[in-house]
Coordinates of C-alpha atoms in Angstrom, one line a residue:
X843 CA -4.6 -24.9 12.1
X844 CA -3.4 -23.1 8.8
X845 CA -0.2 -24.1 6.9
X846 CA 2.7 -22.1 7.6
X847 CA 4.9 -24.2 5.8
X848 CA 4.9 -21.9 2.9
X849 CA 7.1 -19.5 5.0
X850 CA 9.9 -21.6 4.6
X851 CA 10.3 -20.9 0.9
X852 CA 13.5 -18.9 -0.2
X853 CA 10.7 -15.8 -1.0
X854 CA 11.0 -14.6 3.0
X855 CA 13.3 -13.0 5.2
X856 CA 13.4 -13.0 9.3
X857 CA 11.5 -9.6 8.9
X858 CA 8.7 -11.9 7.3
X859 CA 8.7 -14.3 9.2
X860 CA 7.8 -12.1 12.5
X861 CA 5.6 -9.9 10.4
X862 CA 3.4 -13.2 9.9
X863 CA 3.6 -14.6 13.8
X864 CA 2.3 -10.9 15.0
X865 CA 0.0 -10.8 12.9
X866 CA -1.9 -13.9 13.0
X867 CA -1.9 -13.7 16.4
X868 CA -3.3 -9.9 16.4
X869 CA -6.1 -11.1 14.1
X870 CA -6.8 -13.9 15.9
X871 CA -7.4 -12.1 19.0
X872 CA -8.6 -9.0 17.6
X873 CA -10.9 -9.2 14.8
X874 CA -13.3 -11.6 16.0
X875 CA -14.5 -8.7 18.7
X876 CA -15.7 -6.1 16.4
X877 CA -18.9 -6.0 15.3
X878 CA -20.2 -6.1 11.5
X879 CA -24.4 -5.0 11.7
X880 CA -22.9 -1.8 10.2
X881 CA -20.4 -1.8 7.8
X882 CA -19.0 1.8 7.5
X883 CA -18.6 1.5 10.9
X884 CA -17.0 -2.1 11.2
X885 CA -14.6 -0.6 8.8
X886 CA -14.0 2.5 10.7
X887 CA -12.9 0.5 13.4
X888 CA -10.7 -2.5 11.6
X889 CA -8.9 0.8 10.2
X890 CA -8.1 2.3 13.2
X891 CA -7.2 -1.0 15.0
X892 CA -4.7 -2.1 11.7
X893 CA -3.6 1.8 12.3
X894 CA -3.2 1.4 16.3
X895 CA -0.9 -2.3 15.8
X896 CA 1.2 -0.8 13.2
X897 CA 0.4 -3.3 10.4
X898 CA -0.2 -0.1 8.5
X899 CA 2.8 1.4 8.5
X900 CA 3.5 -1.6 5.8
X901 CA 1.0 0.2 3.6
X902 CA 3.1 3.2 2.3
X903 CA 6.4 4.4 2.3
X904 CA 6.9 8.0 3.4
X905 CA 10.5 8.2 2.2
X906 CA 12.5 7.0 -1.1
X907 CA 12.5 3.3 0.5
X908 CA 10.4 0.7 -2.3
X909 CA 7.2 -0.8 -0.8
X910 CA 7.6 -4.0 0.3
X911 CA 4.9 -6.1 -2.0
X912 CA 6.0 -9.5 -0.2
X913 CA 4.9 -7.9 3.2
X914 CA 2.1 -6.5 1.5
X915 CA 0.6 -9.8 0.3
X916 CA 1.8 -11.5 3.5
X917 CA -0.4 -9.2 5.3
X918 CA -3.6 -9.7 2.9
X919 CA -3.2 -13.3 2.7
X920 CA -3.2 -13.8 6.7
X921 CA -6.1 -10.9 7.1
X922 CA -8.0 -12.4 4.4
X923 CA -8.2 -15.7 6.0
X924 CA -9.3 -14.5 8.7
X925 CA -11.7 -11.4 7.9
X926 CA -12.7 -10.3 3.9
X927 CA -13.6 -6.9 5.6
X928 CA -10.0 -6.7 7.2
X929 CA -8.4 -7.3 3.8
X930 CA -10.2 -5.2 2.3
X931 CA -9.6 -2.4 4.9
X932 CA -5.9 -3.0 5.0
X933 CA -5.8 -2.9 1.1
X934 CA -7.7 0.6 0.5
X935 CA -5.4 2.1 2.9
X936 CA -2.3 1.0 0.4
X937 CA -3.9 1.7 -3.0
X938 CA -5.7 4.4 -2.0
X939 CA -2.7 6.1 -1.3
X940 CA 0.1 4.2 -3.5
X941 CA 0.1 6.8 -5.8
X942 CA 1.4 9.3 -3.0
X943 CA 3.8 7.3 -1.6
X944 CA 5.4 6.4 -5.1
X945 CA 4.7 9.6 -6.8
X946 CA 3.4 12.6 -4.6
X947 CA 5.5 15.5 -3.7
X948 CA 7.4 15.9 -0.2
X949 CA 4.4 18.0 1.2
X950 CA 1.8 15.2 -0.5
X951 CA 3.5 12.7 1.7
X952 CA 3.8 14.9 4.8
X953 CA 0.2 15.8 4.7
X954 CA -1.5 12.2 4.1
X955 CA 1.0 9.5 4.9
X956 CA 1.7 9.5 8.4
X957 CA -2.8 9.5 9.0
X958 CA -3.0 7.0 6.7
X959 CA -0.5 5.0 7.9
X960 CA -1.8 5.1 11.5
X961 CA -5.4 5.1 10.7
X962 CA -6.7 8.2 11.4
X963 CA -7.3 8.6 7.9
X964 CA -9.2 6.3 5.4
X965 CA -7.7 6.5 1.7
X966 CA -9.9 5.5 -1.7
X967 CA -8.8 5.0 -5.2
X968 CA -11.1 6.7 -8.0
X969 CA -10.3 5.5 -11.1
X970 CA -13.4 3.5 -12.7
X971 CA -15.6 5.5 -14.2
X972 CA -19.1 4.1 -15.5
X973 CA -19.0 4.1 -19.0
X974 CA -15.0 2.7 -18.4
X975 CA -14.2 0.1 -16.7
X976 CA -11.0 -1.4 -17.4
X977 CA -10.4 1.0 -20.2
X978 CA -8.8 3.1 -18.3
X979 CA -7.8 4.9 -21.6
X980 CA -11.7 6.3 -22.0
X981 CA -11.6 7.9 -19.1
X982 CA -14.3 11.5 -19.5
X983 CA -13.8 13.1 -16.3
X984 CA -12.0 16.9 -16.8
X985 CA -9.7 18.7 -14.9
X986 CA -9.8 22.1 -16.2
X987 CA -6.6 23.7 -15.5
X988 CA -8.2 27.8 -14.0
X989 CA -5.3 30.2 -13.0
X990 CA -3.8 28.1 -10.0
X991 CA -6.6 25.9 -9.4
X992 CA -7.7 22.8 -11.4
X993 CA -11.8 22.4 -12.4
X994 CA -13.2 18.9 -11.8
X995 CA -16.2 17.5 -13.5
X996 CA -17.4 14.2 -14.1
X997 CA -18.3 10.8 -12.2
X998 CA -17.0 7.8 -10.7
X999 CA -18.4 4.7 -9.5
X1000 CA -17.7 1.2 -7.8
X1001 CA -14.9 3.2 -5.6
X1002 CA -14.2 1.4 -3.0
X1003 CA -13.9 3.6 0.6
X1004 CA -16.6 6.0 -0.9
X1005 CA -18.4 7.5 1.4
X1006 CA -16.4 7.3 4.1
X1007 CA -12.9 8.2 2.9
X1008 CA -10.7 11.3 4.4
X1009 CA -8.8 11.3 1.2
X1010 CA -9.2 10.0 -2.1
X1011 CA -6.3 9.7 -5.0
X1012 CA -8.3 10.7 -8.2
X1013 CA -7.3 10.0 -11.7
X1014 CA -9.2 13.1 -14.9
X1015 CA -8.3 13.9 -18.1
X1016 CA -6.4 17.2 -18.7
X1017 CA -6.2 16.9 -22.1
X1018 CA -2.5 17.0 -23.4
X1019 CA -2.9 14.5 -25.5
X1020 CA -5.4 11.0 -26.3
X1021 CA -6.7 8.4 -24.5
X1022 CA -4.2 7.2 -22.2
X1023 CA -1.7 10.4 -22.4
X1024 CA -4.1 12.8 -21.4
X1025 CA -4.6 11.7 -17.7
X1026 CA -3.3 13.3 -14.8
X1027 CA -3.5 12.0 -11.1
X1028 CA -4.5 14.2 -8.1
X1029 CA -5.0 14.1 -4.2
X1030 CA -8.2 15.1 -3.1
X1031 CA -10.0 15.5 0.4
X1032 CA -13.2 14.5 1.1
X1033 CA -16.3 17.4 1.9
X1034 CA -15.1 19.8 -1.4
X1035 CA -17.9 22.1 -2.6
X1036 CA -19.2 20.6 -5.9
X1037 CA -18.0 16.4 -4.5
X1038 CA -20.6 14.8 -4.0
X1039 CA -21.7 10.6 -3.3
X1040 CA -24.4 10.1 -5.6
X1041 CA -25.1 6.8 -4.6
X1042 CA -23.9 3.9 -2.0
X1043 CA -23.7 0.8 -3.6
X1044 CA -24.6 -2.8 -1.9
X1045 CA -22.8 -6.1 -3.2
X1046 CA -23.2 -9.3 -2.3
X1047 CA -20.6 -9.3 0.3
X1048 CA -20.8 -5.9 1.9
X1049 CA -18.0 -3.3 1.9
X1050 CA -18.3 0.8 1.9
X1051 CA -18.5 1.5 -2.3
X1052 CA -20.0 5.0 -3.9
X1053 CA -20.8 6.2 -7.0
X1054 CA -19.1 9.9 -6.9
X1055 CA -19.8 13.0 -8.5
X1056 CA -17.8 16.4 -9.0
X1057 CA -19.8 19.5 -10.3
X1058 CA -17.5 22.3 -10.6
X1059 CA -15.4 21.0 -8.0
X1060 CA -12.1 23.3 -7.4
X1061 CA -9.1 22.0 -6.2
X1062 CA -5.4 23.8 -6.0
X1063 CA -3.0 23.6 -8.5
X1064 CA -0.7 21.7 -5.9
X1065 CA -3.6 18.4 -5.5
X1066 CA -1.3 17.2 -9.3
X1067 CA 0.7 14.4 -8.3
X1068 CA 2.9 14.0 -10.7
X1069 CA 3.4 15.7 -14.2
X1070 CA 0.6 16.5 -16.2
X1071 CA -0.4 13.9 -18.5
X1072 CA 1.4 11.2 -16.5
X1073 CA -1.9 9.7 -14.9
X1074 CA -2.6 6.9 -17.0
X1075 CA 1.4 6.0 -16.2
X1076 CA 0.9 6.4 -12.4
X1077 CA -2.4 4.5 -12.2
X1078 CA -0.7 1.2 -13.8
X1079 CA 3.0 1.6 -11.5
X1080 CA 0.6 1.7 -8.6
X1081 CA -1.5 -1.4 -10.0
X1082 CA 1.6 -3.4 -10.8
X1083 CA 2.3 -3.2 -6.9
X1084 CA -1.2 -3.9 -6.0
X1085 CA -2.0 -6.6 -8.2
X1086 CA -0.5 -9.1 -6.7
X1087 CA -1.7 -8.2 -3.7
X1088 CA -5.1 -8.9 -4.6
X1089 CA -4.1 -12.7 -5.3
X1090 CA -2.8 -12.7 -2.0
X1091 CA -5.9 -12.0 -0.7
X1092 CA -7.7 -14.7 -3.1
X1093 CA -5.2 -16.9 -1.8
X1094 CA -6.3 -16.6 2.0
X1095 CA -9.6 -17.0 1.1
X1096 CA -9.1 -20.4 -0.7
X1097 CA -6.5 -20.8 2.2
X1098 CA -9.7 -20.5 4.9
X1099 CA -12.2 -22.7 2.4
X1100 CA -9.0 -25.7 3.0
X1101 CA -9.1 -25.2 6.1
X1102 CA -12.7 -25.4 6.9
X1103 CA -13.3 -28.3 4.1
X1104 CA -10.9 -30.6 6.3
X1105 CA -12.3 -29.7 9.4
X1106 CA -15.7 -30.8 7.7
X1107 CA -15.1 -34.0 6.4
X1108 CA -13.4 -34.8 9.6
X1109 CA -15.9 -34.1 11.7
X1110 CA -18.7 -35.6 9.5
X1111 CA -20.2 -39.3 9.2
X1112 CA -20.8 -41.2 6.5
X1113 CA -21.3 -45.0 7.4
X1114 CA -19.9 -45.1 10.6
X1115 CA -16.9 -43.2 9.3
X1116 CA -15.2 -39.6 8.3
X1117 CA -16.1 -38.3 5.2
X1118 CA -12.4 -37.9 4.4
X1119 CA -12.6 -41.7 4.2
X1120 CA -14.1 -41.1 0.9
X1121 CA -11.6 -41.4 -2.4
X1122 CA -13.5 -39.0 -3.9
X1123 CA -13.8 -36.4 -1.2
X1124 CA -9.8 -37.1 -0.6
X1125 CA -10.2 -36.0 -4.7
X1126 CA -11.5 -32.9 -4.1
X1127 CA -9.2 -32.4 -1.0
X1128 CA -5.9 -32.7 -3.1
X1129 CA -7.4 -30.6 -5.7
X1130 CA -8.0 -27.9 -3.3
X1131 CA -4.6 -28.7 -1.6
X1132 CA -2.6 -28.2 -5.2
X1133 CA -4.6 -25.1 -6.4
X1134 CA -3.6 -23.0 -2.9
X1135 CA 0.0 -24.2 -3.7
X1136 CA 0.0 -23.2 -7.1
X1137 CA -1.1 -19.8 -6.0
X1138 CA 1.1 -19.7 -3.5
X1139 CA 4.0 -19.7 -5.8
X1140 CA 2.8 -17.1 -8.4
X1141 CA 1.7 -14.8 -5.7
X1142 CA 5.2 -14.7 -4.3
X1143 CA 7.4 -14.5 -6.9
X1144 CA 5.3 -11.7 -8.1
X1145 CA 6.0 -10.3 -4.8
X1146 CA 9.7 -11.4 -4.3
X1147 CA 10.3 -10.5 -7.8
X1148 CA 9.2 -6.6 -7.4
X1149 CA 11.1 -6.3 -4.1
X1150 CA 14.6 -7.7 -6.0
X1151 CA 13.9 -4.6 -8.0
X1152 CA 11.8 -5.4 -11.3
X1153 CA 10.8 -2.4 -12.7
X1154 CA 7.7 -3.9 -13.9
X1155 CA 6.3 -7.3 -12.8
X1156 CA 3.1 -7.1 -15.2
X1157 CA 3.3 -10.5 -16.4
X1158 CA 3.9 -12.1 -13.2
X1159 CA 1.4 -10.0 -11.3
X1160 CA -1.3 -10.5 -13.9
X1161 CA -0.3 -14.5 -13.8
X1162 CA -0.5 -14.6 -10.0
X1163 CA -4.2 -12.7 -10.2
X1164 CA -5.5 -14.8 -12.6
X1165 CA -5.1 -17.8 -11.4
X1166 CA -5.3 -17.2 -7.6
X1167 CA -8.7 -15.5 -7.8
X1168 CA -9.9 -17.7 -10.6
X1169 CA -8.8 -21.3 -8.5
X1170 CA -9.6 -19.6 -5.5
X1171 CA -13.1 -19.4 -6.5
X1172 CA -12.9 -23.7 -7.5
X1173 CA -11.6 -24.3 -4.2
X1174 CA -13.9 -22.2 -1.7
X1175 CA -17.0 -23.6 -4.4
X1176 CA -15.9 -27.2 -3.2
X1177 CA -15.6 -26.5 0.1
X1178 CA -19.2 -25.4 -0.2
X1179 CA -19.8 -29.1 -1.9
X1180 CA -18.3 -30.6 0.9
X1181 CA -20.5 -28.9 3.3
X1182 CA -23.4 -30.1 1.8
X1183 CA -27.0 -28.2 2.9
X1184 CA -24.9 -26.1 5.6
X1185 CA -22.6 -24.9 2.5
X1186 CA -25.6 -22.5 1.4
X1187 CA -26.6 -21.5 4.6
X1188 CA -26.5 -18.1 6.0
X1189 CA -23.7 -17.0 7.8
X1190 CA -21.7 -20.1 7.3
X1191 CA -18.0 -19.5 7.0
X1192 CA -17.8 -21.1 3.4
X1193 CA -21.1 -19.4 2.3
X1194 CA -19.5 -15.9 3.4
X1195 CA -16.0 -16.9 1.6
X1196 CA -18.2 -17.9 -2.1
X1197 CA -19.7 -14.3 -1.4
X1198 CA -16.6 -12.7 -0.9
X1199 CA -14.7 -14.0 -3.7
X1200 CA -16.7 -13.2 -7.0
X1201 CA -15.9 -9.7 -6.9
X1202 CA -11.2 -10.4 -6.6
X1203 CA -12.2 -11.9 -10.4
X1204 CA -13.8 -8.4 -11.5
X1205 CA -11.9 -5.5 -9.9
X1206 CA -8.0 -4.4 -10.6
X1207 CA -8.9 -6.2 -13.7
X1208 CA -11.0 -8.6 -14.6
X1209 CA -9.6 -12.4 -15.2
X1210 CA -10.5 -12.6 -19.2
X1211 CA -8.3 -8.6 -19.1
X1212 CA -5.6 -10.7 -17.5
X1213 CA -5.8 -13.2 -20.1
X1214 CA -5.2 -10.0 -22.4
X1215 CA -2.2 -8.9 -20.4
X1216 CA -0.7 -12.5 -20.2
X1217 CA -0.8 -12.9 -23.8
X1218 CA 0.4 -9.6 -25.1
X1219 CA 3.8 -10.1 -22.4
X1220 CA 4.3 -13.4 -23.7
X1221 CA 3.9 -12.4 -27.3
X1222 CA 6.6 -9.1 -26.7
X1223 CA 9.1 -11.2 -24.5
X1224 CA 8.8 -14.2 -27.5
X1225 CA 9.8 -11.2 -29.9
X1226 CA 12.5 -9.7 -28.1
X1227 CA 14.1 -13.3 -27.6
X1228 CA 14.0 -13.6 -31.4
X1229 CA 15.3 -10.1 -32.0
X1230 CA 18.2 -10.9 -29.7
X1231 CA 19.1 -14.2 -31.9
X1232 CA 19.4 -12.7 -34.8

């Protein structure tokens, strides 16, 4: 039986409270029935089942309302515990699209939101390119502005969705300045002349990933979201929503590794008695115990902090992904441990959660990028506290 105790912290409200209740029983019942052999598919499915419930209504915001980043993490916390290919499904549908729903134009919205939201449409966020990965800033894909239309060329890879998205929020370089400044974001469908998936790429825990190409791929004038120029800008305010959300989902995982560990070394016998009796497995079972906490607490007030109306929670979002994935990974490894010779074997709950972790550590920013963050926040707020002293 998980912990709900958490949901007693000051971070919640009653809306919370029944958002969690619903939807660990929905998952419960739900996701165990569909079937996995096939991936695109599975995910197909999860979509439209997330979309037919209404958990993804919580994904966007069709109006001027804020998301809600507590019930976003809420929602990938409880789905990750229970399904890394739920999460991840539930996640795509929010990123892919978070650029629409804090950004896009009236008719941007009207088009996209309400099939996203119900899952008749599956979103994907192109940003990674191959030659820059978490410089964003050397980004080499054009959009070449041509009368009312805009000119894409130029790849993308490791985007997650590809190859089976309706819709994919796409971030190229229209040149008005550098680096950074000369990024614009757009809104494009899938099936373009010239947009092509080069490649499907297989990980070690399977989701739908592509490597994309656009040849002379012509889009309208009206696909901008945004100003010109404003893309780099867009891509981090959708990030700094999503971010924590991505510890969330680390954190359900390690939840799920807990969960499993004490059912283990209940269940097992050593000498005529639990495993638990152990001091040292009751070591490794406060450890574990501490780090989900710990995670716990940074996730939401990430979350909580954003929804009391933070402009910009980058230091507490990089904080809470950082150590949630990276702790995550220690606990779900020692849960593995604890399971001994069925830790490492196939299709063991544990062996799919150590598969299903690595990858929270590398994408929306790698943990030693964090570290980079972190360091540079703490260094400008030290600073400012200084300047203000004087």
């Amino acid at each position: 039986m998980p912990d709900r105790s958490f949901l007693d912290w000051p971070f919640f409200a009653p809306e919370h409270h029944a958002l969690a209740s619903g939807l660990e029983s929905w998952a419960a019942a739900t996701l165990p029935q569909i079937d996995q052999d096939d991936t695109d598919t599975a995910c197909r499915n999860i979509v439209r089942g997330l979309g037919d419930a209404g958990w993804l209504e919580h994904s966007a915001t069709e109006d001027e309302t804020p998301l809600d980043v507590r019930r976003l993490c809420l929602t990938r916390d409880i789905l990750a515990r229970h399904d890394g290919l739920a999460d991840f499904a539930f996640a795509m549908q929010g990123l892919g699209t978070g650029a629409i729903s804090l950004f896009g134009t009236a008719s941007q919205k009207a088009e996209w939101l309400p099939l996203t939201r119900s899952g008749k449409a599956i979103s994907a966020f192109a940003l990674t390119e191959p030659q820059s990965g978490s410089d964003v800033a050397n980004s080499t894909m054009t959009a070449v502005e041509d009368g009312d239309t805009f000119v894409l060329n130029g790849e993308k890879t490791w985007i997650s969705n590809g190859g089976i998205a309706d819709v994919y929020t796409l971030f190229a370089r229209t040149g008005e300045a550098p680096g950074a400044r000369g990024l614009s974001a757009f809104v494009i469908p899938a099936g373009l002349p010239g947009f092509e998936i080069v490649e499907r790429l297989e990980t070690i825990a399977p989701h739908p990933l592509a490597r994309l190409r656009f040849s002379d791929c012509r889009i309208p004038a009206a696909a901008l979201i945004g100003d010109r120029g404003a893309g780099f800008r867009i891509a981090m305010s959708v990030l700094d929503v999503f971010r924590s959300t991505v510890a969330a989902a680390a954190l359900g995982f390690a939840r799920r590794a807990l969960d499993e560990a004490l059912s283990r070394v209940m269940a097992r016998q050593v000498q005529g008695a639990p495993l638990f009796d152990m001091q040292m497995v009751q070591g490794h079972i406060a450890d574990m115990a501490v780090d989900v906490d710990a995670a716990a607490l940074l996730v939401y007030r990430a979350a909580w902090t954003k929804d009391m109306g933070a402009p910009r929670v980058t230091r507490e979002a990089a904080m809470a992904k950082l150590f949630s994935t990276d702790h995550a990974q220690q606990v779900i490894d020692r849960a593995v441990q604890l399971h001994g010779g069925d830790g490492v074997k196939s299709g063991e709950t544990v062996e799919h959660l150590y598969r299903e972790i690595r990858a929270l550590r590398i994408y929306e920013g790698a943990s030693d990028v964090q570290r980079v963050v972190i360091a540079r926040q703490v260094m400008a707020d030290h600073l400012a506290a200084e300047e203000r002293a004087r």
